[in-house]
Every structure is written in structure tokens, then in C-alpha cells.
Amino acid sequence: MKFFISTITIAVINLILVEYTSGHGMMLSPPGRSSRWRFDSSAPINYNDNENFCGGFGVQYGPNGGKCGLCGDDYAQPTPRDNELGGKYGGNGVIVQTFEDTYTAVIGFKITANHMGHLSYNLCDLDEFKEESEECFAKYTLKFADGSDKFYVGNTIGLIDTTVVLPSGLSCNHCVLRATYTAGNNWGVCDNGVGAMGCGNQEMFKSCADIRIVAPNSKKMSASETVYEAIPDV
């Protein structure tokens, strides 16, 4: 009985520590939907734009069974969720940046509380899929300059600029760029059955930004766009 109680106590303490020491971060270049207000006074304000963490570790891996909203909201929110198209911050999908005549894109993600882990980026082509979905984001997992699809952040706190390779030949009037910051400071069981730091369930943050891509040598397209120049202090 003592062992049983101790096991429960340890599990509860671990969950509390995960929530208390959670990392935080958001995509600022191009600005994610929750962060657009930092560049555009007409956008809805979200002072907690660095907390799009799937409802929190306990919620994501508890009642939601590991699921997360498409753009970092609590999966249990009614759709459209706050950061999805039609939602409080997603709205009608204001285009915040155009990547034109380039094969690569520089993306800026700011980590305000570091807990190791890695960044990854996916692209959803709404011209093709018509609506956001995990299937849409899964079609394009963007690669970094070294050919990998993960960028390990180490102990960095602050803005991290990374260069990703855009899908060859892709042009879209409306694409959604999704950043995912997966923390790596929780102990868990790895795929090989061995326990280690960074394995198992980890806290996740997601940011979605509405962009346009004009591939090199393609026909120019027209779309409504708001240009954001400097990244503000956060």
C-alpha cells in the first residue's frame, strides 16, 4: 500500500513540475495568428501568444489522449478553434508574408522559456486542400538546409532564425505555415524501449501563419497582403 501511494504521489509531482517548468515560444517571422497584433493594431490581441501549447501537458496527454488543435489550441475546443481559420485569431486568414522567387525561406521562432527539444515546420496548401487539416499539413514537411526535418534548439532563449527549403515548384495564393516546438526535458521511454530524457510525451507549442508563395519562374499571382517589417521586442 505504501508503494502504491508513493507511486501516485511521484506521478502527481511530476505532472505539476511539467506544468510549472513548461517552455514557451511563438513564431514571429512570419507572425503567427496569435502574434499578428504585435505588428498590426487591427488584429485581435492575445497577450499569451507564447502559450499555444495544446491546452497544456496535462490536458493534451490526459483527457485529449495526446491530441492537439491544428494550430496549438486545446483539442477539445469547439471548431473552429481560436487559432484556426474562422476562429478568434485565425479569422479570415490575413496573408502576412509572401515568399517570391526563392527556393528557401527564413523563419523566426522566439523561445521565451527554453526546455530543449526541437523545431519543425509544415505547410498546408489551401489552394489544393481548401481547408486546414492534419492531412494537409502532413503533405509538406519542410526540410532545413542540412536535409533534416528537425532543428534542435539546445539551450537557446530568444529568436531563432532557421532556413527551410520550400517545396519545389509550389505556388499558392494561400498557404498556412505551421511551426511546432516540441520540448525535450521530460523523461520517457524511447522507441527502443530504453528510458531517456526527451523521449515519450513532451510539451508542444504550435503557431500558424498565413502566407503566399510564388515559385521561381512561375506566373505571378495576386492576393491581399499585409507586410510586417521589424520583429518587436516581446
Short mmCIF file of N, CA and C in Angstrom, two decimals, residues 141-220:
data_model
loop_
_atom_site.label_atom_id
_atom_site.label_comp_id
_atom_site.label_asym_id
_atom_site.label_seq_id
_atom_site.Cartn_x
_atom_site.Cartn_y
_atom_site.Cartn_z
N THR A 141 6.29 18.48 -45.17
CA THR A 141 7.16 18.66 -44.01
C THR A 141 8.43 19.32 -44.52
N LEU A 142 8.66 20.55 -44.08
CA LEU A 142 9.77 21.32 -44.64
C LEU A 142 11.11 20.85 -44.08
N LYS A 143 12.11 20.85 -44.96
CA LYS A 143 13.45 20.43 -44.59
C LYS A 143 14.33 21.65 -44.33
N PHE A 144 15.27 21.47 -43.42
CA PHE A 144 16.26 22.51 -43.16
C PHE A 144 17.42 22.37 -44.14
N ALA A 145 18.33 23.32 -44.09
CA ALA A 145 19.42 23.35 -45.07
C ALA A 145 20.25 22.08 -45.05
N ASP A 146 20.32 21.41 -43.88
CA ASP A 146 21.13 20.20 -43.78
C ASP A 146 20.37 18.94 -44.18
N GLY A 147 19.12 19.11 -44.63
CA GLY A 147 18.33 17.98 -45.08
C GLY A 147 17.47 17.34 -44.02
N SER A 148 17.61 17.76 -42.77
CA SER A 148 16.81 17.19 -41.68
C SER A 148 15.48 17.92 -41.58
N ASP A 149 14.54 17.32 -40.83
CA ASP A 149 13.26 17.99 -40.63
C ASP A 149 13.07 18.44 -39.18
N LYS A 150 14.16 18.42 -38.41
CA LYS A 150 14.14 18.90 -37.03
C LYS A 150 15.34 19.81 -36.78
N PHE A 151 15.10 20.90 -36.07
CA PHE A 151 16.19 21.80 -35.67
C PHE A 151 16.24 21.81 -34.15
N TYR A 152 17.33 21.27 -33.60
CA TYR A 152 17.44 21.18 -32.14
C TYR A 152 17.90 22.52 -31.57
N VAL A 153 17.15 23.01 -30.59
CA VAL A 153 17.35 24.39 -30.12
C VAL A 153 18.42 24.51 -29.04
N GLY A 154 18.87 23.39 -28.49
CA GLY A 154 19.87 23.47 -27.43
C GLY A 154 19.32 24.24 -26.23
N ASN A 155 20.11 25.17 -25.71
CA ASN A 155 19.69 25.98 -24.57
C ASN A 155 19.34 27.41 -24.96
N THR A 156 19.10 27.64 -26.23
CA THR A 156 18.83 28.98 -26.72
C THR A 156 17.54 29.56 -26.15
N ILE A 157 17.62 30.83 -25.74
CA ILE A 157 16.44 31.61 -25.40
C ILE A 157 16.46 32.85 -26.26
N GLY A 158 15.36 33.15 -26.91
CA GLY A 158 15.30 34.29 -27.81
C GLY A 158 14.91 33.86 -29.21
N LEU A 159 15.15 34.73 -30.18
CA LEU A 159 14.74 34.48 -31.55
C LEU A 159 15.69 33.52 -32.25
N ILE A 160 15.13 32.49 -32.85
CA ILE A 160 15.92 31.52 -33.62
C ILE A 160 15.50 31.62 -35.08
N ASP A 161 16.42 32.06 -35.93
CA ASP A 161 16.18 32.12 -37.37
C ASP A 161 16.72 30.86 -38.01
N THR A 162 15.88 30.18 -38.75
CA THR A 162 16.31 28.98 -39.46
C THR A 162 15.88 29.10 -40.92
N THR A 163 16.63 28.47 -41.79
CA THR A 163 16.32 28.47 -43.21
C THR A 163 15.73 27.12 -43.60
N VAL A 164 14.56 27.15 -44.23
CA VAL A 164 13.91 25.92 -44.69
C VAL A 164 13.82 25.95 -46.21
N VAL A 165 13.75 24.78 -46.79
CA VAL A 165 13.63 24.64 -48.25
C VAL A 165 12.15 24.55 -48.60
N LEU A 166 11.70 25.41 -49.48
CA LEU A 166 10.29 25.39 -49.90
C LEU A 166 10.05 24.25 -50.89
N PRO A 167 8.84 23.71 -50.90
CA PRO A 167 8.54 22.62 -51.84
C PRO A 167 8.80 23.04 -53.29
N SER A 168 9.48 22.20 -54.03
CA SER A 168 9.85 22.53 -55.40
C SER A 168 8.62 22.80 -56.27
N GLY A 169 8.62 23.96 -56.92
CA GLY A 169 7.56 24.30 -57.86
C GLY A 169 6.24 24.73 -57.24
N LEU A 170 6.15 24.76 -55.92
CA LEU A 170 4.88 25.10 -55.29
C LEU A 170 4.61 26.60 -55.30
N SER A 171 3.46 26.98 -55.83
CA SER A 171 2.94 28.34 -55.72
C SER A 171 1.56 28.24 -55.09
N CYS A 172 1.25 29.15 -54.20
CA CYS A 172 -0.07 29.13 -53.57
C CYS A 172 -0.48 30.54 -53.20
N ASN A 173 -1.70 30.89 -53.51
CA ASN A 173 -2.25 32.17 -53.07
C ASN A 173 -2.45 32.18 -51.57
N HIS A 174 -2.75 31.02 -51.01
CA HIS A 174 -2.94 30.93 -49.56
C HIS A 174 -2.43 29.59 -49.06
N CYS A 175 -1.30 29.65 -48.38
CA CYS A 175 -0.76 28.50 -47.68
C CYS A 175 -0.72 28.84 -46.19
N VAL A 176 -0.72 27.82 -45.36
CA VAL A 176 -0.58 28.02 -43.93
C VAL A 176 0.72 27.36 -43.48
N LEU A 177 1.60 28.19 -42.92
CA LEU A 177 2.87 27.69 -42.39
C LEU A 177 2.67 27.39 -40.90
N ARG A 178 2.99 26.17 -40.50
CA ARG A 178 2.84 25.80 -39.09
C ARG A 178 4.19 25.47 -38.46
N ALA A 179 4.47 26.16 -37.37
CA ALA A 179 5.67 25.87 -36.58
C ALA A 179 5.28 25.02 -35.39
N THR A 180 6.09 24.03 -35.08
CA THR A 180 5.88 23.20 -33.90
C THR A 180 7.17 23.17 -33.08
N TYR A 181 7.06 23.61 -31.83
CA TYR A 181 8.18 23.49 -30.90
C TYR A 181 7.85 22.35 -29.94
N THR A 182 8.62 21.29 -30.04
CA THR A 182 8.45 20.12 -29.18
C THR A 182 9.54 20.14 -28.12
N ALA A 183 9.16 20.31 -26.86
CA ALA A 183 10.13 20.36 -25.78
C ALA A 183 10.82 19.01 -25.63
N GLY A 184 11.93 18.99 -24.88
CA GLY A 184 12.67 17.74 -24.73
C GLY A 184 13.21 17.52 -23.34
N ASN A 185 12.53 18.08 -22.34
CA ASN A 185 13.06 17.99 -20.98
C ASN A 185 12.30 17.00 -20.09
N ASN A 186 11.40 16.22 -20.67
CA ASN A 186 10.71 15.19 -19.89
C ASN A 186 11.35 13.82 -20.10
N TRP A 187 11.37 13.04 -19.05
CA TRP A 187 11.91 11.68 -19.13
C TRP A 187 10.81 10.75 -19.61
N GLY A 188 11.15 9.87 -20.55
CA GLY A 188 10.17 8.93 -21.05
C GLY A 188 10.83 7.73 -21.68
N VAL A 189 10.03 6.86 -22.26
CA VAL A 189 10.53 5.64 -22.89
C VAL A 189 10.72 5.88 -24.38
N CYS A 190 11.92 5.59 -24.89
CA CYS A 190 12.24 5.79 -26.30
C CYS A 190 11.69 4.64 -27.14
N ASP A 191 11.79 4.79 -28.45
CA ASP A 191 11.28 3.76 -29.37
C ASP A 191 11.96 2.41 -29.17
N ASN A 192 13.21 2.45 -28.68
CA ASN A 192 13.93 1.19 -28.48
C ASN A 192 13.67 0.58 -27.11
N GLY A 193 12.74 1.17 -26.36
CA GLY A 193 12.37 0.63 -25.06
C GLY A 193 13.20 1.11 -23.89
N VAL A 194 14.20 1.95 -24.18
CA VAL A 194 15.08 2.48 -23.13
C VAL A 194 14.56 3.84 -22.67
N GLY A 195 14.59 4.09 -21.39
CA GLY A 195 14.17 5.37 -20.86
C GLY A 195 15.26 6.42 -21.00
N ALA A 196 14.88 7.65 -21.38
CA ALA A 196 15.86 8.72 -21.54
C ALA A 196 15.16 10.07 -21.55
N MET A 197 15.92 11.11 -21.26
CA MET A 197 15.40 12.46 -21.34
C MET A 197 15.05 12.80 -22.79
N GLY A 198 13.88 13.39 -22.99
CA GLY A 198 13.46 13.78 -24.33
C GLY A 198 12.60 12.75 -25.03
N CYS A 199 12.47 11.55 -24.45
CA CYS A 199 11.63 10.53 -25.05
C CYS A 199 10.24 10.55 -24.43
N GLY A 200 9.30 9.89 -25.07
CA GLY A 200 7.95 9.85 -24.55
C GLY A 200 7.20 11.15 -24.77
N ASN A 201 6.14 11.35 -24.02
CA ASN A 201 5.30 12.54 -24.18
C ASN A 201 6.06 13.80 -23.80
N GLN A 202 5.95 14.81 -24.66
CA GLN A 202 6.61 16.09 -24.44
C GLN A 202 5.62 17.23 -24.68
N GLU A 203 5.85 18.33 -24.01
CA GLU A 203 5.02 19.51 -24.22
C GLU A 203 5.23 20.03 -25.64
N MET A 204 4.15 20.52 -26.26
CA MET A 204 4.23 21.01 -27.64
C MET A 204 3.60 22.38 -27.77
N PHE A 205 4.19 23.20 -28.63
CA PHE A 205 3.67 24.53 -28.97
C PHE A 205 3.51 24.60 -30.48
N LYS A 206 2.44 25.21 -30.94
CA LYS A 206 2.22 25.36 -32.38
C LYS A 206 1.82 26.80 -32.70
N SER A 207 2.32 27.28 -33.84
CA SER A 207 1.93 28.60 -34.36
C SER A 207 1.62 28.46 -35.84
N CYS A 208 0.53 29.07 -36.29
CA CYS A 208 0.17 29.05 -37.71
C CYS A 208 0.19 30.46 -38.28
N ALA A 209 0.76 30.61 -39.47
CA ALA A 209 0.80 31.90 -40.16
C ALA A 209 0.30 31.73 -41.59
N ASP A 210 -0.43 32.72 -42.05
CA ASP A 210 -0.98 32.69 -43.41
C ASP A 210 -0.01 33.37 -44.36
N ILE A 211 0.43 32.64 -45.38
CA ILE A 211 1.45 33.15 -46.29
C ILE A 211 1.05 32.88 -47.74
N ARG A 212 1.82 33.48 -48.64
CA ARG A 212 1.67 33.24 -50.07
C ARG A 212 3.04 32.86 -50.63
N ILE A 213 3.08 31.94 -51.56
CA ILE A 213 4.32 31.52 -52.18
C ILE A 213 4.21 31.67 -53.69
N VAL A 214 5.20 32.33 -54.27
CA VAL A 214 5.30 32.43 -55.72
C VAL A 214 6.62 31.78 -56.11
N ALA A 215 6.54 30.60 -56.69
CA ALA A 215 7.73 29.84 -57.03
C ALA A 215 8.53 30.54 -58.13
N PRO A 216 9.85 30.35 -58.16
CA PRO A 216 10.66 30.91 -59.23
C PRO A 216 10.16 30.48 -60.61
N ASN A 217 10.14 31.42 -61.55
CA ASN A 217 9.73 31.18 -62.93
C ASN A 217 8.26 30.83 -63.09
N SER A 218 7.46 31.09 -62.06
CA SER A 218 6.03 30.81 -62.17
C SER A 218 5.28 32.09 -62.50
N LYS A 219 4.03 31.93 -62.92
CA LYS A 219 3.19 33.07 -63.21
C LYS A 219 2.87 33.80 -61.92
N LYS A 220 2.97 35.13 -61.94
CA LYS A 220 2.70 35.91 -60.74
C LYS A 220 1.23 35.79 -60.36
#
